[in-house]
Amino acid sequence: MNQTSQKILEFVNQAQSIVITSHKSPDGDSIGSSLALYHILKKWGRNVQIVHPDPAPSFLHWVVGQEQIIDFETKHEQAVAAIQKADLIFCLDYNHPSRVGDQMQPFLVESTANKVMIDHHLHPADFCQAVISESTACSTCELIYNWIKDVNRLDDIDETSGACIYLGIMTDTGSFRFPSVSATTHEIIADLIRRGVKHYLIHEAVYDTNTVDRIKLRGFALSEKLVCLNDIQVAYAFISEKELEKYNYQKGDTEGLVNQILGIQGIKMAVLFVEKDGKVKISFRSKGDYFVNELANAHFEGGGHAYASGGISTESLEKTVEKFVTFVKDFIPKA
Ligand code: 5GP
Ligand code: MN
């Protein structure tokens, strides 16, 4: 067993009150890793709660235990109490305290609990007592699985926790297609299926629950709001808050849309701008020799992975798009 795995196990065994946290705007990997760890720690008889900055989108509501997550936005007092009482805090799928958002960050930072980071983003900040940070891992769920394996407790993974791990790996790898997927990833999946995970039900639950409004919003964005800069192999779409309202926007409705744009023949960078609550949330995806994290970091207060990043802008939607078009050329590899 490696030393870090051992140290984390000791933290777990000594803790009276464990809290699992993850980043803002939950996705399959943050929900999957939080709940997988939650189910395992419960099985071990530990006192554990999950505190997330904000609620999960509806396409993740089916996950067993999802209703147990205390979110800082709608259950503020309960969330604060849990963090203040915790003597061990897991920080899953994020590399910096700012990723939990302005509201929750001070409570996380001020907590004197032992903190454990398990994450696969680049450049982990130094705020945890034990760190598993592997940017080559396809997902945080893969790292959770590896830790459970390392502490010799694989047999504790059952259909419920296994489904959570499968969910995070599936969603963070675009259904097992990104370069981050390794032979080991497939070995993990095989093991999960042997442990009872119904992979087809997870695909259905995540991908086949579109509302008509969601399908129409996506259709509208692709047919009316898509711009292709073919000379530099970049495509982007932008959606205003008014347009979201027209299609009765629900959290998660634009999830994955940026990947469809990246699917356009010849395109190597795709960007989606979504205006929400007076800000613009930006999703970047790329492939080949185009890397988006530097662009997100340099101009849009964000970052992430080389091929999948995010950022934010407080300027208007039009200004943000204009700025992007001006700056993107500097981030295209020179021929
Ligand atoms: P998405 O486009 O799915 O919101 O985000 C893609 C990836 O970019 C996430 O997995 C996360 O790693 C990163 N990311 C998204 N938003 C932000 C942000 O505001 N700051 C940073 N540093 N990374 C982000
Ligand atoms: Mn992840």
Short mmCIF file of C-alpha atoms and ligand atoms in Angstrom, two decimals:
data_model
loop_
_atom_site.label_atom_id
_atom_site.label_comp_id
_atom_site.label_asym_id
_atom_site.label_seq_id
_atom_site.Cartn_x
_atom_site.Cartn_y
_atom_site.Cartn_z
CA MET A 1 0.00 0.00 0.00
CA ASN A 2 1.47 3.38 -0.85
CA GLN A 3 2.09 5.90 1.92
CA THR A 4 -0.52 8.43 0.86
CA SER A 5 -3.23 5.77 0.61
CA GLN A 6 -2.25 4.54 4.06
CA LYS A 7 -2.32 8.05 5.50
CA ILE A 8 -5.80 8.68 4.08
CA LEU A 9 -7.01 5.39 5.53
CA GLU A 10 -5.66 6.41 8.92
CA PHE A 11 -7.39 9.79 8.68
CA VAL A 12 -10.64 7.97 7.89
CA ASN A 13 -10.25 5.53 10.78
CA GLN A 14 -9.49 8.30 13.28
CA ALA A 15 -12.16 10.79 12.17
CA GLN A 16 -15.30 11.39 14.19
CA SER A 17 -17.05 13.44 11.53
CA ILE A 18 -16.21 13.26 7.83
CA VAL A 19 -17.41 15.69 5.16
CA ILE A 20 -17.02 15.08 1.43
CA THR A 21 -16.91 18.21 -0.74
CA SER A 22 -16.62 18.81 -4.47
CA HIS A 23 -16.60 21.70 -6.94
CA LYS A 24 -19.35 24.10 -7.96
CA SER A 25 -21.70 23.13 -10.83
CA PRO A 26 -21.77 19.39 -10.12
CA ASP A 27 -21.06 16.98 -12.95
CA GLY A 28 -21.02 13.19 -13.26
CA ASP A 29 -17.53 12.91 -11.81
CA SER A 30 -18.11 15.19 -8.80
CA ILE A 31 -21.41 13.50 -7.92
CA GLY A 32 -20.05 10.03 -8.77
CA SER A 33 -16.85 10.36 -6.73
CA SER A 34 -18.63 11.97 -3.75
CA LEU A 35 -21.32 9.31 -3.59
CA ALA A 36 -18.98 6.38 -4.29
CA LEU A 37 -16.79 7.43 -1.36
CA TYR A 38 -19.88 8.15 0.77
CA HIS A 39 -21.31 4.66 0.22
CA ILE A 40 -17.96 3.00 0.97
CA LEU A 41 -17.37 5.04 4.14
CA LYS A 42 -20.94 4.30 5.29
CA LYS A 43 -20.27 0.61 4.75
CA TRP A 44 -17.23 1.00 6.98
CA GLY A 45 -19.49 2.47 9.66
CA ARG A 46 -18.07 5.98 9.42
CA ASN A 47 -20.01 9.15 10.21
CA VAL A 48 -20.01 10.92 6.84
CA GLN A 49 -21.92 13.67 5.06
CA ILE A 50 -21.61 15.25 1.62
CA VAL A 51 -21.58 19.05 1.28
CA HIS A 52 -21.59 20.49 -2.23
CA PRO A 53 -21.70 24.18 -3.19
CA ASP A 54 -24.88 23.90 -5.29
CA PRO A 55 -27.53 21.35 -6.30
CA ALA A 56 -27.03 18.66 -8.94
CA PRO A 57 -28.69 18.96 -12.36
CA SER A 58 -31.71 16.72 -12.91
CA PHE A 59 -29.88 14.24 -15.15
CA LEU A 60 -27.96 13.21 -12.02
CA HIS A 61 -30.91 12.95 -9.61
CA TRP A 62 -31.26 9.19 -10.12
CA VAL A 63 -27.95 8.40 -8.43
CA VAL A 64 -28.54 6.48 -5.17
CA GLY A 65 -27.92 8.79 -2.22
CA GLN A 66 -28.12 11.99 -4.26
CA GLU A 67 -30.86 13.31 -1.98
CA GLN A 68 -28.46 13.04 0.98
CA ILE A 69 -26.18 15.72 -0.45
CA ILE A 70 -26.38 18.92 1.60
CA ASP A 71 -25.90 21.82 -0.75
CA PHE A 72 -24.62 25.15 0.43
CA GLU A 73 -27.00 27.12 -1.73
CA THR A 74 -30.32 25.72 -0.50
CA LYS A 75 -29.34 24.19 2.89
CA HIS A 76 -26.91 26.82 4.05
CA GLU A 77 -27.12 26.33 7.83
CA GLN A 78 -26.91 22.56 7.67
CA ALA A 79 -23.93 22.82 5.31
CA VAL A 80 -22.08 25.28 7.55
CA ALA A 81 -22.75 23.12 10.64
CA ALA A 82 -21.42 20.00 8.89
CA ILE A 83 -18.22 21.73 7.76
CA GLN A 84 -17.62 23.29 11.18
CA LYS A 85 -18.09 19.98 12.94
CA ALA A 86 -15.90 17.98 10.55
CA ASP A 87 -12.48 16.75 11.56
CA LEU A 88 -11.81 15.30 8.10
CA ILE A 89 -12.75 16.92 4.80
CA PHE A 90 -12.37 15.26 1.43
CA CYS A 91 -11.86 17.62 -1.52
CA LEU A 92 -12.83 15.65 -4.59
CA ASP A 93 -12.41 16.60 -8.25
CA TYR A 94 -10.95 20.07 -7.60
CA ASN A 95 -7.49 21.48 -7.17
CA HIS A 96 -8.05 24.84 -5.50
CA PRO A 97 -10.39 26.05 -2.70
CA SER A 98 -11.83 28.72 -5.00
CA ARG A 99 -13.50 25.96 -7.04
CA VAL A 100 -16.18 25.54 -4.35
CA GLY A 101 -17.33 29.10 -5.03
CA ASP A 102 -17.21 32.37 -3.08
CA GLN A 103 -19.92 31.37 -0.58
CA MET A 104 -18.47 28.08 0.59
CA GLN A 105 -14.75 28.83 0.21
CA PRO A 106 -14.22 30.76 3.50
CA PHE A 107 -15.73 27.90 5.54
CA LEU A 108 -13.52 25.36 3.80
CA VAL A 109 -10.40 27.48 4.23
CA GLU A 110 -11.10 28.30 7.90
CA SER A 111 -11.79 24.70 8.85
CA THR A 112 -9.02 23.12 10.90
CA ALA A 113 -10.04 19.60 9.84
CA ASN A 114 -7.54 17.37 8.08
CA LYS A 115 -8.09 17.77 4.37
CA VAL A 116 -7.58 15.16 1.69
CA MET A 117 -7.49 16.03 -2.01
CA ILE A 118 -8.31 13.38 -4.60
CA ASP A 119 -8.26 15.01 -8.01
CA HIS A 120 -7.10 14.80 -11.61
CA HIS A 121 -6.64 18.48 -12.52
CA LEU A 122 -3.26 20.09 -13.15
CA HIS A 123 -1.56 22.37 -10.60
CA PRO A 124 -2.98 21.29 -7.23
CA ALA A 125 -2.94 24.11 -4.66
CA ASP A 126 -1.25 23.43 -1.34
CA PHE A 127 -4.11 23.27 1.18
CA CYS A 128 -4.49 19.58 2.02
CA GLN A 129 -2.65 17.26 4.42
CA ALA A 130 -2.84 14.31 2.03
CA VAL A 131 -3.00 14.60 -1.73
CA ILE A 132 -3.73 12.17 -4.54
CA SER A 133 -3.37 14.38 -7.61
CA GLU A 134 -2.92 12.58 -10.91
CA SER A 135 -3.59 14.62 -14.00
CA THR A 136 -3.21 11.56 -16.22
CA ALA A 137 -6.20 9.86 -14.55
CA CYS A 138 -9.34 10.00 -16.68
CA SER A 139 -11.51 10.99 -13.72
CA THR A 140 -11.59 11.42 -9.97
CA CYS A 141 -13.74 8.29 -9.85
CA GLU A 142 -10.84 6.30 -11.30
CA LEU A 143 -8.67 7.61 -8.44
CA ILE A 144 -11.32 6.71 -5.85
CA TYR A 145 -11.38 3.16 -7.25
CA ASN A 146 -7.56 3.00 -7.15
CA TRP A 147 -7.50 4.15 -3.54
CA ILE A 148 -10.08 1.53 -2.51
CA LYS A 149 -7.99 -1.07 -4.34
CA ASP A 150 -4.80 0.14 -2.73
CA VAL A 151 -6.26 -0.22 0.78
CA ASN A 152 -7.38 -3.76 -0.13
CA ARG A 153 -11.11 -3.09 0.13
CA LEU A 154 -12.26 -3.71 -3.46
CA ASP A 155 -14.77 -6.29 -2.24
CA ASP A 156 -16.64 -3.49 -0.50
CA ILE A 157 -17.61 -2.04 -3.90
CA ASP A 158 -21.14 -3.17 -4.66
CA GLU A 159 -23.63 -2.30 -7.38
CA THR A 160 -24.52 1.02 -5.69
CA SER A 161 -21.03 2.44 -5.16
CA GLY A 162 -19.86 0.78 -8.39
CA ALA A 163 -22.54 2.64 -10.36
CA CYS A 164 -21.24 5.93 -8.94
CA ILE A 165 -17.70 5.13 -10.05
CA TYR A 166 -18.94 4.06 -13.48
CA LEU A 167 -20.90 7.32 -13.78
CA GLY A 168 -17.85 9.53 -13.17
CA ILE A 169 -15.62 7.58 -15.53
CA MET A 170 -18.27 7.51 -18.26
CA THR A 171 -19.09 11.23 -18.11
CA ASP A 172 -15.51 12.52 -17.76
CA THR A 173 -14.29 10.42 -20.69
CA GLY A 174 -17.11 11.28 -23.12
CA SER A 175 -18.19 7.63 -22.82
CA PHE A 176 -14.69 6.14 -22.92
CA ARG A 177 -13.42 8.01 -25.96
CA PHE A 178 -10.84 10.56 -24.74
CA PRO A 179 -7.06 9.94 -24.74
CA SER A 180 -7.19 9.84 -20.93
CA VAL A 181 -8.85 6.40 -21.14
CA SER A 182 -6.31 3.66 -20.56
CA ALA A 183 -6.32 -0.13 -20.54
CA THR A 184 -6.58 0.20 -16.76
CA THR A 185 -9.74 2.28 -17.14
CA HIS A 186 -11.32 -0.58 -19.09
CA GLU A 187 -10.11 -3.09 -16.50
CA ILE A 188 -11.84 -1.02 -13.82
CA ILE A 189 -15.04 -0.96 -15.89
CA ALA A 190 -14.87 -4.73 -16.37
CA ASP A 191 -14.47 -5.18 -12.61
CA LEU A 192 -17.43 -2.87 -11.92
CA ILE A 193 -19.65 -4.85 -14.29
CA ARG A 194 -18.59 -8.08 -12.55
CA ARG A 195 -19.64 -6.47 -9.27
CA GLY A 196 -23.15 -5.97 -10.59
CA VAL A 197 -23.10 -2.53 -12.20
CA LYS A 198 -25.73 -2.27 -14.97
CA HIS A 199 -23.79 -0.09 -17.40
CA TYR A 200 -26.68 0.26 -19.89
CA LEU A 201 -28.99 1.67 -17.21
CA ILE A 202 -26.44 4.36 -16.36
CA HIS A 203 -26.09 5.43 -20.00
CA GLU A 204 -29.89 5.60 -20.30
CA ALA A 205 -30.31 7.54 -17.06
CA VAL A 206 -27.74 10.15 -18.08
CA TYR A 207 -28.23 10.47 -21.81
CA ASP A 208 -31.84 9.48 -22.54
CA THR A 209 -33.75 11.84 -20.29
CA ASN A 210 -33.95 14.92 -22.49
CA THR A 211 -36.99 17.15 -22.20
CA VAL A 212 -38.46 18.54 -25.41
CA ASP A 213 -37.41 22.03 -24.30
CA ARG A 214 -33.83 20.90 -23.86
CA ILE A 215 -33.67 19.29 -27.29
CA LYS A 216 -35.16 22.44 -28.83
CA LEU A 217 -32.75 24.76 -27.00
CA ARG A 218 -29.82 22.74 -28.28
CA GLY A 219 -31.26 22.65 -31.78
CA PHE A 220 -31.74 26.41 -31.69
CA ALA A 221 -28.18 27.03 -30.49
CA LEU A 222 -26.71 24.81 -33.21
CA SER A 223 -28.84 26.16 -36.03
CA GLU A 224 -28.98 29.86 -35.11
CA LYS A 225 -26.09 30.67 -32.80
CA LEU A 226 -23.16 28.71 -34.21
CA VAL A 227 -20.14 30.41 -35.76
CA CYS A 228 -17.35 28.49 -37.50
CA LEU A 229 -13.96 30.14 -37.93
CA ASN A 230 -12.87 27.56 -40.46
CA ASP A 231 -9.50 29.14 -41.22
CA ILE A 232 -8.37 28.52 -37.64
CA GLN A 233 -10.48 25.38 -37.04
CA VAL A 234 -12.45 26.98 -34.20
CA ALA A 235 -16.24 26.90 -33.72
CA TYR A 236 -18.33 28.52 -31.03
CA ALA A 237 -21.95 29.15 -30.05
CA PHE A 238 -23.40 31.67 -27.62
CA ILE A 239 -26.74 31.69 -25.81
CA SER A 240 -28.27 34.65 -24.00
CA GLU A 241 -30.24 34.50 -20.78
CA LYS A 242 -33.41 35.52 -22.68
CA GLU A 243 -32.95 32.60 -25.06
CA LEU A 244 -32.52 30.21 -22.12
CA GLU A 245 -35.77 31.51 -20.65
CA LYS A 246 -37.59 31.01 -23.94
CA TYR A 247 -36.80 27.30 -23.72
CA ASN A 248 -37.54 27.04 -19.97
CA TYR A 249 -33.90 26.40 -19.18
CA GLN A 250 -33.18 23.89 -16.44
CA LYS A 251 -29.74 23.32 -14.96
CA GLY A 252 -27.83 20.87 -17.12
CA ASP A 253 -29.70 21.64 -20.35
CA THR A 254 -26.55 22.83 -22.14
CA GLU A 255 -24.33 20.07 -20.71
CA GLY A 256 -22.39 18.33 -23.47
CA LEU A 257 -23.47 20.78 -26.16
CA VAL A 258 -19.89 21.99 -26.56
CA ASN A 259 -18.83 18.42 -27.39
CA GLN A 260 -21.30 18.33 -30.26
CA ILE A 261 -19.65 21.47 -31.63
CA LEU A 262 -16.24 19.80 -31.33
CA GLY A 263 -17.73 16.98 -33.43
CA ILE A 264 -17.87 19.23 -36.49
CA GLN A 265 -15.54 17.95 -39.20
CA GLY A 266 -12.19 19.79 -39.19
CA ILE A 267 -12.85 21.66 -35.93
CA LYS A 268 -10.16 21.44 -33.24
CA MET A 269 -11.52 23.90 -30.68
CA ALA A 270 -15.14 24.33 -29.61
CA VAL A 271 -16.45 26.96 -27.22
CA LEU A 272 -19.86 27.51 -25.70
CA PHE A 273 -20.82 30.82 -24.07
CA VAL A 274 -23.89 30.79 -21.85
CA GLU A 275 -25.19 33.97 -20.21
CA LYS A 276 -26.60 33.22 -16.77
CA ASP A 277 -27.30 35.44 -13.75
CA GLY A 278 -25.58 38.39 -15.39
CA LYS A 279 -22.37 36.44 -16.03
CA VAL A 280 -21.12 34.40 -18.95
CA LYS A 281 -20.09 30.80 -18.26
CA ILE A 282 -17.68 29.51 -20.87
CA SER A 283 -16.91 25.89 -21.78
CA PHE A 284 -13.85 25.06 -23.86
CA ARG A 285 -13.05 21.76 -25.58
CA SER A 286 -10.23 20.90 -27.95
CA LYS A 287 -8.23 18.10 -29.54
CA GLY A 288 -4.91 17.42 -31.28
CA ASP A 289 -2.38 20.23 -30.82
CA TYR A 290 -4.94 22.76 -29.56
CA PHE A 291 -4.91 23.25 -25.78
CA VAL A 292 -7.61 25.31 -24.12
CA ASN A 293 -6.61 25.54 -20.45
CA GLU A 294 -4.10 28.33 -21.06
CA LEU A 295 -6.65 30.40 -22.97
CA ALA A 296 -9.25 29.89 -20.22
CA ASN A 297 -6.69 30.82 -17.61
CA ALA A 298 -5.19 33.83 -19.38
CA HIS A 299 -8.42 35.62 -20.29
CA PHE A 300 -11.43 34.04 -18.61
CA GLU A 301 -10.53 33.49 -14.94
CA GLY A 302 -10.62 29.75 -15.45
CA GLY A 303 -8.61 26.69 -16.28
CA GLY A 304 -9.03 22.94 -16.28
CA HIS A 305 -7.57 20.26 -18.47
CA ALA A 306 -5.65 20.67 -21.73
CA TYR A 307 -8.64 19.48 -23.76
CA ALA A 308 -11.53 20.51 -21.47
CA SER A 309 -11.61 23.77 -19.58
CA GLY A 310 -14.02 26.32 -18.25
CA GLY A 311 -14.06 29.99 -17.41
CA ILE A 312 -16.23 32.94 -16.57
CA SER A 313 -16.71 36.51 -17.75
CA THR A 314 -18.51 39.39 -16.08
CA GLU A 315 -18.65 41.39 -19.31
CA SER A 316 -21.68 41.25 -21.60
CA LEU A 317 -22.22 38.21 -23.82
CA GLU A 318 -21.35 40.23 -26.94
CA LYS A 319 -18.18 41.71 -25.41
CA THR A 320 -17.08 38.31 -24.12
CA VAL A 321 -17.46 36.70 -27.54
CA GLU A 322 -15.69 39.65 -29.17
CA LYS A 323 -12.81 39.35 -26.72
CA PHE A 324 -12.58 35.62 -27.38
CA VAL A 325 -12.42 36.11 -31.15
CA THR A 326 -9.62 38.65 -30.67
CA PHE A 327 -7.54 36.51 -28.30
CA VAL A 328 -8.09 33.01 -29.66
CA LYS A 329 -5.68 33.48 -32.56
CA ASP A 330 -2.77 33.79 -30.10
CA PHE A 331 -3.54 30.35 -28.75
CA ILE A 332 -3.58 28.55 -32.09
CA PRO A 333 -0.34 26.67 -32.78
CA LYS A 334 1.62 28.43 -35.51
CA ALA A 335 1.85 26.38 -38.71
P1 5GP B 1 -17.29 22.49 -18.12
O1 5GP B 1 -17.12 23.09 -19.47
O2 5GP B 1 -17.80 21.10 -18.18
O3 5GP B 1 -18.03 23.39 -17.18
O4 5GP B 1 -15.84 22.41 -17.50
C1 5GP B 1 -14.84 21.62 -18.09
C2 5GP B 1 -13.67 21.50 -17.16
O5 5GP B 1 -13.09 22.79 -17.00
C3 5GP B 1 -14.05 21.07 -15.76
O6 5GP B 1 -13.88 19.70 -15.62
C4 5GP B 1 -13.09 21.82 -14.89
O7 5GP B 1 -11.91 21.08 -14.81
C5 5GP B 1 -12.73 23.04 -15.67
N1 5GP B 1 -13.41 24.27 -15.25
C6 5GP B 1 -14.69 24.65 -15.50
N2 5GP B 1 -14.96 25.85 -15.00
C7 5GP B 1 -13.82 26.28 -14.40
C8 5GP B 1 -13.45 27.48 -13.70
O8 5GP B 1 -14.22 28.41 -13.52
N3 5GP B 1 -12.17 27.52 -13.21
C9 5GP B 1 -11.28 26.51 -13.41
N4 5GP B 1 -10.04 26.64 -12.92
N5 5GP B 1 -11.60 25.39 -14.07
C10 5GP B 1 -12.83 25.26 -14.56
MN MN B 2 -13.45 15.18 -13.06
#
